Amino acid sequence: MKTRLLLAALASATALTVSLPAFAEDSAQDFVDQAAQGGMFEVNSSKVAEGKAQDPTVKDFAQKMVADHGTANAKLVSIAHEQKLTVPTELDAKHKRDLDSLQNSSDPVDGPYVQMQRDAHSDAVNLFETYAKDGDNVQLKAFALETVPTLKMHQEMIEQIASTMGDKSASTKPATPAVATSDTANPSAPVPGANSFTEAQAKGRIQDAGFSDVSTLTKDDQGIWRGQAKKDGKDTAVALDYQGNVVAGTN
């Protein structure tokens, strides 16, 4: 009886030992997949912005992204190969759609590119910080920890650029005259009128007003961007008018 119990315990321990590498490999592979997708998108979208952006600051940022993420991507590939992990070589559907929208746009790409970079770096910082803390592959954890400060620096840079672009938009665009003359939100907002904000710029301005998870943005026949968002943990309707006023709870 004791012999059978001992053999059963040994069998269970052996099964557990065998299963651990598979779990570790799956988790590490998931990190490599997400990090590689994000890194490829950073480089490819920034190459487009280098050629099509109008703002010199945006061009300079795009150039830095090509250099910094190109270096990080190469390091990720090297570590992944050492760990016998596969590295995706093509963008997934979402990243490809975003890249195609930049490449095929006949309008200035500055605003959409900046918003894409804000979203991408928010995702990247979260991914790398999480894996640096809880990852199961020593080499990849070290890579993630080493890369986080650079990603945060990029995030600060793009947020500053977004803020500056918002100021320029407010003070120079004829479709947003009220923003240029007052920092106080119009009490009768949202105000109907020809809205020059792109969808990406509208999303960024709503986020700057303290909202998150901005989605389903559409411009109605009065020139008002309307969608859904979260603030203080609660879902709410949100609107942005041509003056730049952000209003919650509107339908």
Short mmCIF file of C-alpha atoms in Angstrom, two decimals:
data_model
loop_
_atom_site.label_atom_id
_atom_site.label_comp_id
_atom_site.label_asym_id
_atom_site.label_seq_id
_atom_site.Cartn_x
_atom_site.Cartn_y
_atom_site.Cartn_z
CA MET A 1 0.00 0.00 0.00
CA LYS A 2 2.78 2.38 0.98
CA THR A 3 4.66 1.48 -2.17
CA ARG A 4 1.64 2.31 -4.34
CA LEU A 5 1.15 5.65 -2.58
CA LEU A 6 4.82 6.52 -3.05
CA LEU A 7 4.70 5.67 -6.74
CA ALA A 8 1.54 7.76 -7.19
CA ALA A 9 3.17 10.73 -5.48
CA LEU A 10 6.25 10.40 -7.65
CA ALA A 11 4.11 10.20 -10.76
CA SER A 12 2.22 13.37 -9.77
CA ALA A 13 5.46 15.22 -9.09
CA THR A 14 6.86 14.09 -12.44
CA ALA A 15 3.73 15.25 -14.27
CA LEU A 16 3.92 18.65 -12.59
CA THR A 17 7.60 19.02 -13.46
CA VAL A 18 6.91 18.16 -17.09
CA SER A 19 4.01 20.62 -17.35
CA LEU A 20 5.89 23.67 -16.06
CA PRO A 21 8.12 24.26 -19.11
CA ALA A 22 5.07 24.15 -21.40
CA PHE A 23 3.31 26.78 -19.30
CA ALA A 24 6.42 28.97 -19.22
CA GLU A 25 6.89 28.65 -22.97
CA ASP A 26 3.28 29.65 -23.66
CA SER A 27 3.53 32.73 -21.45
CA ALA A 28 6.88 33.81 -22.89
CA GLN A 29 5.60 33.25 -26.41
CA ASP A 30 2.58 35.45 -25.74
CA PHE A 31 4.87 38.27 -24.60
CA VAL A 32 7.08 37.87 -27.67
CA ASP A 33 4.04 37.93 -29.95
CA GLN A 34 2.63 41.12 -28.45
CA ALA A 35 5.97 42.90 -28.09
CA ALA A 36 6.99 42.05 -31.66
CA GLN A 37 3.66 43.18 -33.10
CA GLY A 38 3.87 46.47 -31.24
CA GLY A 39 7.50 46.99 -32.17
CA MET A 40 6.90 46.34 -35.87
CA PHE A 41 3.97 48.74 -35.88
CA GLU A 42 6.03 51.45 -34.16
CA VAL A 43 8.74 51.22 -36.81
CA ASN A 44 6.49 50.87 -39.86
CA SER A 45 4.02 53.60 -38.87
CA SER A 46 6.88 55.92 -37.96
CA LYS A 47 8.49 55.39 -41.36
CA VAL A 48 5.24 56.55 -42.93
CA ALA A 49 5.11 59.58 -40.61
CA GLU A 50 8.71 60.46 -41.43
CA GLY A 51 7.65 60.96 -45.03
CA LYS A 52 4.11 62.32 -44.66
CA ALA A 53 3.93 64.28 -41.39
CA GLN A 54 3.92 68.07 -41.66
CA ASP A 55 4.95 69.06 -38.14
CA PRO A 56 8.77 68.94 -37.72
CA THR A 57 8.35 67.81 -34.12
CA VAL A 58 6.25 64.84 -35.24
CA LYS A 59 8.84 64.00 -37.91
CA ASP A 60 11.65 64.10 -35.33
CA PHE A 61 9.67 61.86 -32.98
CA ALA A 62 8.96 59.40 -35.81
CA GLN A 63 12.66 59.28 -36.65
CA LYS A 64 13.50 58.48 -33.03
CA MET A 65 10.87 55.73 -32.97
CA VAL A 66 12.41 54.07 -36.02
CA ALA A 67 15.84 54.09 -34.36
CA ASP A 68 14.85 53.15 -30.80
CA HIS A 69 12.26 50.51 -31.65
CA GLY A 70 14.42 49.14 -34.43
CA THR A 71 17.14 48.46 -31.85
CA ALA A 72 14.68 46.98 -29.34
CA ASN A 73 13.08 44.81 -32.02
CA ALA A 74 16.44 43.36 -33.02
CA LYS A 75 17.24 42.55 -29.39
CA LEU A 76 13.86 40.88 -28.90
CA VAL A 77 14.41 38.72 -31.99
CA SER A 78 17.84 37.67 -30.72
CA ILE A 79 16.56 36.69 -27.26
CA ALA A 80 13.50 34.92 -28.69
CA HIS A 81 15.64 32.81 -30.99
CA GLU A 82 17.94 31.89 -28.10
CA GLN A 83 14.87 30.78 -26.14
CA LYS A 84 13.52 28.76 -29.10
CA LEU A 85 10.52 31.06 -29.45
CA THR A 86 8.98 32.19 -32.73
CA VAL A 87 8.78 35.86 -33.71
CA PRO A 88 5.91 37.10 -35.89
CA THR A 89 7.06 38.69 -39.13
CA GLU A 90 3.75 40.23 -40.23
CA LEU A 91 1.39 42.66 -38.54
CA ASP A 92 -1.91 41.40 -37.14
CA ALA A 93 -5.19 42.66 -38.60
CA LYS A 94 -5.63 45.65 -36.27
CA HIS A 95 -2.11 47.00 -36.68
CA LYS A 96 -2.28 46.45 -40.43
CA ARG A 97 -5.53 48.44 -40.66
CA ASP A 98 -3.97 51.33 -38.74
CA LEU A 99 -0.85 51.24 -40.90
CA ASP A 100 -2.88 51.13 -44.12
CA SER A 101 -4.94 54.12 -42.96
CA LEU A 102 -1.75 56.16 -42.58
CA GLN A 103 -0.25 55.01 -45.85
CA ASN A 104 -3.42 55.62 -47.86
CA SER A 105 -4.53 58.87 -46.23
CA SER A 106 -4.76 61.92 -48.45
CA ASP A 107 -5.12 64.14 -45.36
CA PRO A 108 -2.30 65.16 -43.00
CA VAL A 109 -1.25 62.15 -40.91
CA ASP A 110 0.12 64.09 -37.94
CA GLY A 111 -2.99 63.84 -35.76
CA PRO A 112 -3.82 60.19 -36.48
CA TYR A 113 -0.18 59.13 -36.11
CA VAL A 114 0.19 60.92 -32.77
CA GLN A 115 -2.98 59.30 -31.43
CA MET A 116 -1.84 55.88 -32.61
CA GLN A 117 1.47 56.42 -30.82
CA ARG A 118 -0.32 57.44 -27.62
CA ASP A 119 -2.40 54.27 -27.69
CA ALA A 120 0.55 52.07 -28.70
CA HIS A 121 2.82 53.34 -25.96
CA SER A 122 0.13 53.02 -23.34
CA ASP A 123 -0.26 49.37 -24.34
CA ALA A 124 3.50 48.80 -24.54
CA VAL A 125 4.26 50.27 -21.11
CA ASN A 126 1.55 48.11 -19.55
CA LEU A 127 2.78 44.97 -21.36
CA PHE A 128 6.46 45.45 -20.52
CA GLU A 129 5.87 46.50 -16.91
CA THR A 130 3.62 43.49 -16.33
CA TYR A 131 6.08 41.03 -17.84
CA ALA A 132 9.05 42.61 -16.06
CA LYS A 133 7.22 41.97 -12.79
CA ASP A 134 5.47 38.64 -13.39
CA GLY A 135 7.15 37.12 -16.45
CA ASP A 136 8.38 33.54 -16.39
CA ASN A 137 11.44 33.79 -18.66
CA VAL A 138 14.55 35.29 -17.06
CA GLN A 139 16.05 36.71 -20.25
CA LEU A 140 12.78 38.22 -21.45
CA LYS A 141 12.06 39.67 -17.99
CA ALA A 142 15.44 41.38 -18.04
CA PHE A 143 14.74 42.71 -21.54
CA ALA A 144 11.34 44.02 -20.48
CA LEU A 145 12.74 45.70 -17.37
CA GLU A 146 15.54 47.29 -19.38
CA THR A 147 13.12 48.58 -22.04
CA VAL A 148 10.45 50.10 -19.76
CA PRO A 149 12.31 53.41 -19.11
CA THR A 150 12.68 54.03 -22.86
CA LEU A 151 9.00 53.30 -23.47
CA LYS A 152 8.02 55.69 -20.68
CA MET A 153 10.28 58.36 -22.15
CA HIS A 154 8.57 57.88 -25.52
CA GLN A 155 5.19 58.09 -23.81
CA GLU A 156 6.06 61.38 -22.16
CA MET A 157 7.33 62.76 -25.48
CA ILE A 158 4.21 61.83 -27.43
CA GLU A 159 1.90 63.18 -24.72
CA GLN A 160 3.78 66.48 -24.84
CA ILE A 161 3.51 66.56 -28.63
CA ALA A 162 -0.22 65.81 -28.41
CA SER A 163 -0.67 68.64 -25.93
CA THR A 164 1.25 71.06 -28.12
CA MET A 165 -0.70 70.04 -31.21
CA GLY A 166 -3.94 70.61 -29.32
CA ASP A 167 -2.82 74.12 -28.44
CA LYS A 168 -1.87 74.82 -32.05
CA SER A 169 -5.18 73.43 -33.27
CA ALA A 170 -7.08 75.65 -30.90
CA SER A 171 -5.23 78.82 -31.82
CA THR A 172 -4.91 78.43 -35.60
CA LYS A 173 -7.85 76.49 -37.01
CA PRO A 174 -10.69 78.69 -38.32
CA ALA A 175 -13.19 75.97 -37.40
CA THR A 176 -12.38 76.32 -33.68
CA PRO A 177 -12.52 80.09 -33.01
CA ALA A 178 -14.02 79.87 -29.53
CA VAL A 179 -11.13 77.74 -28.28
CA ALA A 180 -8.64 80.37 -29.34
CA THR A 181 -10.35 83.10 -27.38
CA SER A 182 -11.28 81.42 -24.12
CA ASP A 183 -10.18 78.60 -21.82
CA THR A 184 -13.67 78.37 -20.33
CA ALA A 185 -16.01 75.74 -21.71
CA ASN A 186 -19.08 77.12 -23.42
CA PRO A 187 -22.02 76.50 -21.04
CA SER A 188 -24.33 75.82 -23.97
CA ALA A 189 -22.02 73.17 -25.46
CA PRO A 190 -21.97 71.05 -27.47
CA VAL A 191 -22.23 73.80 -30.10
CA PRO A 192 -23.22 72.86 -33.66
CA GLY A 193 -20.78 73.95 -36.35
CA ALA A 194 -18.28 72.80 -38.98
CA ASN A 195 -15.93 70.52 -37.04
CA SER A 196 -12.34 70.27 -38.26
CA PHE A 197 -11.21 67.74 -35.67
CA THR A 198 -10.31 64.36 -37.14
CA GLU A 199 -11.52 61.25 -35.32
CA ALA A 200 -8.04 60.70 -33.85
CA GLN A 201 -7.82 64.32 -32.69
CA ALA A 202 -11.32 64.14 -31.20
CA LYS A 203 -10.39 60.99 -29.29
CA GLY A 204 -7.21 62.60 -28.02
CA ARG A 205 -8.98 65.75 -26.88
CA ILE A 206 -11.62 63.72 -25.03
CA GLN A 207 -8.87 61.70 -23.33
CA ASP A 208 -7.12 64.91 -22.36
CA ALA A 209 -10.35 65.96 -20.62
CA GLY A 210 -10.03 62.98 -18.27
CA PHE A 211 -11.97 60.27 -20.08
CA SER A 212 -10.77 56.76 -20.94
CA ASP A 213 -11.89 53.89 -23.18
CA VAL A 214 -13.21 56.34 -25.79
CA SER A 215 -15.06 54.39 -28.48
CA THR A 216 -17.70 54.45 -31.25
CA LEU A 217 -16.93 58.06 -32.20
CA THR A 218 -19.07 59.35 -35.04
CA LYS A 219 -19.64 62.89 -36.29
CA ASP A 220 -23.32 63.79 -36.51
CA ASP A 221 -25.01 66.12 -38.99
CA GLN A 222 -24.39 69.08 -36.64
CA GLY A 223 -20.62 68.59 -36.73
CA ILE A 224 -20.47 67.11 -33.20
CA TRP A 225 -18.33 64.06 -32.45
CA ARG A 226 -20.33 61.68 -30.24
CA GLY A 227 -19.32 58.41 -28.62
CA GLN A 228 -18.93 56.44 -25.42
CA ALA A 229 -16.25 56.72 -22.73
CA LYS A 230 -15.51 56.14 -19.07
CA LYS A 231 -14.87 58.67 -16.33
CA ASP A 232 -14.47 57.94 -12.61
CA GLY A 233 -15.15 54.28 -13.41
CA LYS A 234 -18.56 55.00 -14.97
CA ASP A 235 -19.69 54.61 -18.58
CA THR A 236 -21.05 57.79 -20.14
CA ALA A 237 -21.95 59.30 -23.47
CA VAL A 238 -19.52 62.02 -24.50
CA ALA A 239 -19.46 64.73 -27.16
CA LEU A 240 -16.88 67.09 -28.67
CA ASP A 241 -17.99 70.18 -30.60
CA TYR A 242 -16.10 72.29 -33.14
CA GLN A 243 -15.00 74.67 -30.40
CA GLY A 244 -13.23 71.89 -28.54
CA ASN A 245 -15.78 71.65 -25.73
CA VAL A 246 -16.00 68.14 -24.23
CA VAL A 247 -19.37 67.36 -22.70
CA ALA A 248 -20.44 64.18 -20.89
CA GLY A 249 -23.90 62.71 -20.63
CA THR A 250 -25.10 63.90 -24.04
CA ASN A 251 -27.07 61.81 -26.48
#
